[in-house]
mmCIF file of C-alpha atoms in Angstrom:
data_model
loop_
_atom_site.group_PDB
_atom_site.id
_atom_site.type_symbol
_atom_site.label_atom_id
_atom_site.label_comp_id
_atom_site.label_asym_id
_atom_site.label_seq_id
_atom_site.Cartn_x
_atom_site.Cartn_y
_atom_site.Cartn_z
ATOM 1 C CA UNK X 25 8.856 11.578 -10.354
ATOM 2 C CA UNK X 26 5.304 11.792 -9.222
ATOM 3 C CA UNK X 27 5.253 12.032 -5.612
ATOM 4 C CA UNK X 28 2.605 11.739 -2.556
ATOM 5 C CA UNK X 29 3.405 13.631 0.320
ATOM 6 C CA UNK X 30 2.343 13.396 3.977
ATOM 7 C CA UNK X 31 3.482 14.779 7.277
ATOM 8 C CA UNK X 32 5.084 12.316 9.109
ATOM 9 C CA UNK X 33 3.687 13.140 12.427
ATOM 10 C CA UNK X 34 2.871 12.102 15.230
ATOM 11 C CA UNK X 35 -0.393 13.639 15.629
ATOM 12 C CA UNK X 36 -1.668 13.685 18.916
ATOM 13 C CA UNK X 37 -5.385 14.386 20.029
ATOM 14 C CA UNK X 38 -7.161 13.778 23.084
ATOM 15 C CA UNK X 39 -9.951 11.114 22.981
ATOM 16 C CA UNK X 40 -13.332 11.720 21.353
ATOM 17 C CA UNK X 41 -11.663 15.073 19.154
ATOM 18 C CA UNK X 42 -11.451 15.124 15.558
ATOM 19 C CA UNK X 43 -8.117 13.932 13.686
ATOM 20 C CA UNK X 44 -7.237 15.431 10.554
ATOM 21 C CA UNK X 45 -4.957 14.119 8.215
ATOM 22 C CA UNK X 46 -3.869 15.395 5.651
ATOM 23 C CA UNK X 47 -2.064 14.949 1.688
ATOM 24 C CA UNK X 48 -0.753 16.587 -1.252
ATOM 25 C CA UNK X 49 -0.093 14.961 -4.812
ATOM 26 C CA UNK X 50 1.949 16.198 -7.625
ATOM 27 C CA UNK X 51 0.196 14.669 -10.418
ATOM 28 C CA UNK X 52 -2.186 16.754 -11.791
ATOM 29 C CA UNK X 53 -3.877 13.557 -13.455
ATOM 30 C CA UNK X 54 -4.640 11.867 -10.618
ATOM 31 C CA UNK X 55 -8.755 10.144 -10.297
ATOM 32 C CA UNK X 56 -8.625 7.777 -7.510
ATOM 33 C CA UNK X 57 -6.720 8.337 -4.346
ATOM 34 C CA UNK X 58 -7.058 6.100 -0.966
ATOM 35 C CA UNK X 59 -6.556 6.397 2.754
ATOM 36 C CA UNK X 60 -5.246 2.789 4.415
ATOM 37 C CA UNK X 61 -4.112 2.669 7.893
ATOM 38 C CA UNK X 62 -1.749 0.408 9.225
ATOM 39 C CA UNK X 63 -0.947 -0.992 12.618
ATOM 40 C CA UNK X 64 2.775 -1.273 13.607
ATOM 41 C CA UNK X 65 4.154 -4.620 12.361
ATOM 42 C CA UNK X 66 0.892 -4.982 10.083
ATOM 43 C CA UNK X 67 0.073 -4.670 6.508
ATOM 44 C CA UNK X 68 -1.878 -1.336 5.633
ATOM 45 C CA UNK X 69 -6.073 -1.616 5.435
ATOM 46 C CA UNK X 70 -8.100 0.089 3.282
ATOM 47 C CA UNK X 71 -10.099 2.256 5.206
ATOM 48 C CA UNK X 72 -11.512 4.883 2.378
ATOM 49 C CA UNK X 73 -11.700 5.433 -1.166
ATOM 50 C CA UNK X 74 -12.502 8.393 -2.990
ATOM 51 C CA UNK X 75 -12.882 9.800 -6.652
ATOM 52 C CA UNK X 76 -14.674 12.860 -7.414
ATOM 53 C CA UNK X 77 -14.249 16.651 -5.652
ATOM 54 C CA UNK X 78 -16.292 16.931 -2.449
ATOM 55 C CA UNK X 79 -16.444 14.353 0.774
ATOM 56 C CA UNK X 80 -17.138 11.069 1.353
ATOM 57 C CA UNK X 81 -18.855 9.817 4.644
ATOM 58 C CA UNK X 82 -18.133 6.105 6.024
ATOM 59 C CA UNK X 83 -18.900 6.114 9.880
ATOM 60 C CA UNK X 84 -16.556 7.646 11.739
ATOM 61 C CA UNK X 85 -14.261 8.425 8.952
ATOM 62 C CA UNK X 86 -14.850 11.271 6.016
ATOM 63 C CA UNK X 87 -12.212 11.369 2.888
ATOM 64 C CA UNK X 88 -12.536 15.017 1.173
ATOM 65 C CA UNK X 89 -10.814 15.605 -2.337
ATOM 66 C CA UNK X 90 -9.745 18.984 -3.910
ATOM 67 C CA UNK X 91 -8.425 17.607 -7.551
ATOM 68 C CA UNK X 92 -7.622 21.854 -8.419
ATOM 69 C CA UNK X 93 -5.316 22.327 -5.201
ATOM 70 C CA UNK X 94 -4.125 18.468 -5.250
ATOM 71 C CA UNK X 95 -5.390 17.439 -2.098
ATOM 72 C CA UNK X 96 -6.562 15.032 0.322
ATOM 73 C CA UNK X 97 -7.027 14.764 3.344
ATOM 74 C CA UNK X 98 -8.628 12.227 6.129
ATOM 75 C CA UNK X 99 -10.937 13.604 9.041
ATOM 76 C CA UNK X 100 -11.320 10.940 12.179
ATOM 77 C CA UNK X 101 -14.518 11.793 14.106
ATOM 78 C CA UNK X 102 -15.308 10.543 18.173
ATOM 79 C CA UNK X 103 -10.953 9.105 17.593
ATOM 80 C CA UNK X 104 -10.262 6.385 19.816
ATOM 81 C CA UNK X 105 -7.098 5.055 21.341
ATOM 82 C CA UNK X 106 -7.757 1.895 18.582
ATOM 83 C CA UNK X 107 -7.285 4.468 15.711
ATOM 84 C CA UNK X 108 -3.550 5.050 17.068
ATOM 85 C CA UNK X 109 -2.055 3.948 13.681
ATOM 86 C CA UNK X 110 0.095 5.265 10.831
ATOM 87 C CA UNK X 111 -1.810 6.710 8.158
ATOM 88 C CA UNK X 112 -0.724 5.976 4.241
ATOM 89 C CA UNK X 113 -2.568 8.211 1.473
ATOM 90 C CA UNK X 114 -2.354 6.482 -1.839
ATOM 91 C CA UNK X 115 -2.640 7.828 -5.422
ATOM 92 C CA UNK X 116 -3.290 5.272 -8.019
ATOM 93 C CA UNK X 117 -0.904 6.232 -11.274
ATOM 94 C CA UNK X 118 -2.976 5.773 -14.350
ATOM 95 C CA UNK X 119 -0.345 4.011 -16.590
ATOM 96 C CA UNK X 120 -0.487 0.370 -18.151
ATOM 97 C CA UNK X 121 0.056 -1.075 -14.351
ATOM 98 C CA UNK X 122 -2.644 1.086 -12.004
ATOM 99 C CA UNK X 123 0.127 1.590 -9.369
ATOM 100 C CA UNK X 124 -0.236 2.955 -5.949
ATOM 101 C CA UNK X 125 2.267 5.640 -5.339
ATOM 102 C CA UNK X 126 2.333 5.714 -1.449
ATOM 103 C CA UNK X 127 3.158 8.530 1.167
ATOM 104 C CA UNK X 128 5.060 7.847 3.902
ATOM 105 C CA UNK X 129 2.560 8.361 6.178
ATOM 106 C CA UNK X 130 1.006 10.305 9.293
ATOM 107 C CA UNK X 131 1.863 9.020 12.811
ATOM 108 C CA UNK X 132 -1.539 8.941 15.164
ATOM 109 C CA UNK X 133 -1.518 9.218 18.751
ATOM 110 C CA UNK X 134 -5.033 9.226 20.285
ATOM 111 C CA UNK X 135 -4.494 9.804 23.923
ATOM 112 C CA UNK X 136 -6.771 8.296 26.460
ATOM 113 C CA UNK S 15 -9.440 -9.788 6.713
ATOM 114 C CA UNK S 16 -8.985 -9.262 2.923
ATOM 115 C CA UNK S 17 -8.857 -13.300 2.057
ATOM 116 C CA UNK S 18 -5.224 -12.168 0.421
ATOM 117 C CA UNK S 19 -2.053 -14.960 2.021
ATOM 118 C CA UNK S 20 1.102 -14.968 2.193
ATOM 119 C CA UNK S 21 3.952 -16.986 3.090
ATOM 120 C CA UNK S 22 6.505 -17.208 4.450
ATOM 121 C CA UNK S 23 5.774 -15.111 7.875
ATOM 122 C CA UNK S 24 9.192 -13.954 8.458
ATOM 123 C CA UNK S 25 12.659 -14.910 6.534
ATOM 124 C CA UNK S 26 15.941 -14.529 7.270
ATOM 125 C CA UNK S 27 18.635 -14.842 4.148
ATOM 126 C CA UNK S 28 22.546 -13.815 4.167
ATOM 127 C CA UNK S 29 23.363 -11.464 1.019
ATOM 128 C CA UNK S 30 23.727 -13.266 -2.521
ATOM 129 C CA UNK S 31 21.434 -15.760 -1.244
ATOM 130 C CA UNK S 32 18.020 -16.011 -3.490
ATOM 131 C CA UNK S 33 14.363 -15.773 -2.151
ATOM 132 C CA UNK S 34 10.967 -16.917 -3.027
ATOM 133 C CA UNK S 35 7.749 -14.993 -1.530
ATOM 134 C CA UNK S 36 4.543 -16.547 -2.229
ATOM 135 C CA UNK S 37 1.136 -14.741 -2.255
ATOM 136 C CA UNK S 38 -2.372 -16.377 -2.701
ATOM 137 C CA UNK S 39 -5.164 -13.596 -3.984
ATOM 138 C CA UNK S 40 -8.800 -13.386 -3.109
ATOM 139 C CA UNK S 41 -10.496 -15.547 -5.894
ATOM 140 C CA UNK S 42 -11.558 -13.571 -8.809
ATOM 141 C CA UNK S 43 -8.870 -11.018 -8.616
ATOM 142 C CA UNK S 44 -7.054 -10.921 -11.599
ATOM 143 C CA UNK S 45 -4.506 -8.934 -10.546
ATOM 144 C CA UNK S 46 -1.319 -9.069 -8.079
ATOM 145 C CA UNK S 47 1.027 -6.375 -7.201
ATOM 146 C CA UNK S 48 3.897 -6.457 -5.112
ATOM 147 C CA UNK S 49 5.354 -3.476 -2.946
ATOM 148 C CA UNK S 50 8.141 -3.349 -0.915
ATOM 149 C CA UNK S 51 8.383 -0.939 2.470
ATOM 150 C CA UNK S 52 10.848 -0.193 4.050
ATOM 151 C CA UNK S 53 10.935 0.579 7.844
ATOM 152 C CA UNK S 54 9.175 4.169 8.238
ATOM 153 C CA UNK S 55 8.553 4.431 4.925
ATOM 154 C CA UNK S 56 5.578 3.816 2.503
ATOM 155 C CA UNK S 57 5.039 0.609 -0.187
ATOM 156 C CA UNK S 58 7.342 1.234 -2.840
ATOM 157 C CA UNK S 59 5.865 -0.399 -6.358
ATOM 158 C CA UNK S 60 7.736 -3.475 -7.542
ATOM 159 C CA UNK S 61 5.298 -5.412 -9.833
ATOM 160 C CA UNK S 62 1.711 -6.058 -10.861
ATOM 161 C CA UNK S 63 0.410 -9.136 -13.218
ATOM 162 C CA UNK S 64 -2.689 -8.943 -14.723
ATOM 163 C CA UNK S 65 -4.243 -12.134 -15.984
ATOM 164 C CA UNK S 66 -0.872 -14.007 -15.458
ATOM 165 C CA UNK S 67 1.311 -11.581 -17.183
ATOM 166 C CA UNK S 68 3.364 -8.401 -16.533
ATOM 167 C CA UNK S 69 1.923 -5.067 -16.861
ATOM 168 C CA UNK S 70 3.950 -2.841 -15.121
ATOM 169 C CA UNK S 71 7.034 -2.573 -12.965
ATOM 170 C CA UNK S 72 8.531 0.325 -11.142
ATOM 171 C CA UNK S 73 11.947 1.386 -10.130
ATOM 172 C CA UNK S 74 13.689 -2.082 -8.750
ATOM 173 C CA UNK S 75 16.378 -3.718 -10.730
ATOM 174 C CA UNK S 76 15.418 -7.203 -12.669
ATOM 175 C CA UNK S 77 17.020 -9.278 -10.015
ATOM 176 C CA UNK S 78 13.519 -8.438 -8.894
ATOM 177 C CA UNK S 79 10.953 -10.877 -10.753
ATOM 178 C CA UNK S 80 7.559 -12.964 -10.233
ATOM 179 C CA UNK S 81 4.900 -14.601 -11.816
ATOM 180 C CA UNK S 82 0.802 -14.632 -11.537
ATOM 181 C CA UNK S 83 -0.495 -18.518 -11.881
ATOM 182 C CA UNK S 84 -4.092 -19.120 -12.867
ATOM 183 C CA UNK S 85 -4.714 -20.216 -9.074
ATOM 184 C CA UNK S 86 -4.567 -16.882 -8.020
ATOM 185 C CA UNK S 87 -1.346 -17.386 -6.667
ATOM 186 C CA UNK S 88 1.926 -15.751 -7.427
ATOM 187 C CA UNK S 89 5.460 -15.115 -6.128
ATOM 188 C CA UNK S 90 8.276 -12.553 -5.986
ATOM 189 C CA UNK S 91 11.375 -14.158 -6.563
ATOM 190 C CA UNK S 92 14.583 -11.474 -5.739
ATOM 191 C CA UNK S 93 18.168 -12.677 -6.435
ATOM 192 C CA UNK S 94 21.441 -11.988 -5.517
ATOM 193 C CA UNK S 95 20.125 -10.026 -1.777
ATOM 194 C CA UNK S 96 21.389 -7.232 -0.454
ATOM 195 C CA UNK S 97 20.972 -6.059 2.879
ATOM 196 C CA UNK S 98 19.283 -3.493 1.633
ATOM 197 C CA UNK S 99 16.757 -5.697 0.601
ATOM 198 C CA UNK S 100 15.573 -5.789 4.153
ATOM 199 C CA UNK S 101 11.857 -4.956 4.099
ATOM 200 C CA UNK S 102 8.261 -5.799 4.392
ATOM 201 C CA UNK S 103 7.339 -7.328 1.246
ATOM 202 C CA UNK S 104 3.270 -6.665 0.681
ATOM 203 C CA UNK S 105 1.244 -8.368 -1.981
ATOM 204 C CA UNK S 106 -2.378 -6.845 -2.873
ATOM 205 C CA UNK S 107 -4.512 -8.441 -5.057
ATOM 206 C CA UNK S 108 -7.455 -6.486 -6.864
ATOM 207 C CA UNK S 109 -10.522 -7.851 -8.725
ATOM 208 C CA UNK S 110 -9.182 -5.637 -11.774
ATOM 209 C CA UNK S 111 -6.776 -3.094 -12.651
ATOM 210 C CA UNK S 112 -8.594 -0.056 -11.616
ATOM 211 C CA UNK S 113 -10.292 -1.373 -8.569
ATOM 212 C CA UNK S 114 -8.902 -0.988 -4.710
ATOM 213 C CA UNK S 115 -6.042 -3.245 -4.087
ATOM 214 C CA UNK S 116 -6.189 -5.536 -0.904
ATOM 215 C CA UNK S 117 -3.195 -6.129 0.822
ATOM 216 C CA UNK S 118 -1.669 -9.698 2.369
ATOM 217 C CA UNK S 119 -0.159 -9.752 5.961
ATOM 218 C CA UNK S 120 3.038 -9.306 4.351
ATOM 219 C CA UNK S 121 6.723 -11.354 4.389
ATOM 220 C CA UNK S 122 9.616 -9.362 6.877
ATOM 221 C CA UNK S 123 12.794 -10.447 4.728
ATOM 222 C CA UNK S 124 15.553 -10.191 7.024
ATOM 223 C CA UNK S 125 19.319 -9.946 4.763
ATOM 224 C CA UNK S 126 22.192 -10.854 7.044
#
């Protein structure tokens, strides 16, 4: 059973610090892996993609991938209390259906 | 917003009862998947159509079913329901197989 996993949380940081959050996969054959975030009683947004070893910048947000130590992780730069969400790392399965296989997600507290 | 519906908002249903969930996909995504989460947990993989037909299902039972219709739209249908069956039911439509999958507002399916 490949598997996604996340610590649940919450995370709490103070206003304007840096959040990271972070995610381990099992498969080894993982390429494309995904950070959404999701507002309680919402559906999860995509807020990053990535796909090759190294970081990717978007704003405040910065997704860095480590395919040899299975790893992902999701750093929140200047966090506000807005970015108080639950955080869901994705790993798309590379069978015949393309499948997300979710974590359960990190809790985010940003405190005022 | 990703342009991805669905409908109904919120259902409530009494066990062995059937249900119909309805999604309508960003146009030119040819491909639907449906997840199901479950309250502190994240989207579990039900379905995906590609084109209008199946291409991959994960661990739910075939009570579990749904269609893709050239319109972009498609539906979960889920028979026989069991209160486990209580969820957040999440479509995401893609503009192909590999891409990033958007996701709808989602349907709360309430089992009594």
């Amino acid at each position: 059973q490949k598997e996604v996993e996340q610590n649940s949380g919450p995370l709490s940081v103070p206003e304007g610090a840096i959040a990271s959050l972070n995610c381990t996969y099992s498969d080894r054959g993982s390429q494309s892996f995904f950070w959404y975030r999701q507002y309680s009683g919402k559906s999860p947004e995509l807020i990053m993609s990535i796909y090759s070893n190294g970081d990717k910048e978007d704003g405040r947000f910065t997704a860095q991938l480590n395919k040899a130590s299975q790893y992902v992780s999701l750093l929140i730069r200047d966090s506000q209390p807005s970015d108080s969400a639950t955080y869901l790392c994705a790993v798309k399965e590379m069978d015949s259906s393309y499948k997300l296989i979710f974590g359960s997600g990190t809790r985010l507290l940003v405190r005022p | 917003e990703t342009g991805v519906t669905q409908s109904p908002t919120h259902l409530i249903k009494t066990r062995g009862q059937q249900v119909t969930l309805r999604c309508s996909s960003q146009s030119g995504h040819n491909t639907v998947s449906w997840y199901q989460q479950a309250l502190g947990q994240g989207p579990q993989f039900i379905f995906q159509c590609y084109r209008e037909e199946e291409n991959g299902r994960g661990n739910f039972p075939p009570r579990f079913s749904g269609l893709q219709f050239p319109n972009y739209s498609s539906e979960l249908n889920v028979n026989a329901l069991e209160l486990d069956d209580s969820a957040l039911y999440l479509c995401a439509s893609s503009p192909g197989q590999a891409n990033e999958q958007f996701f709808g507002p989602g349907t709360r399916l309430t089992v009594l």
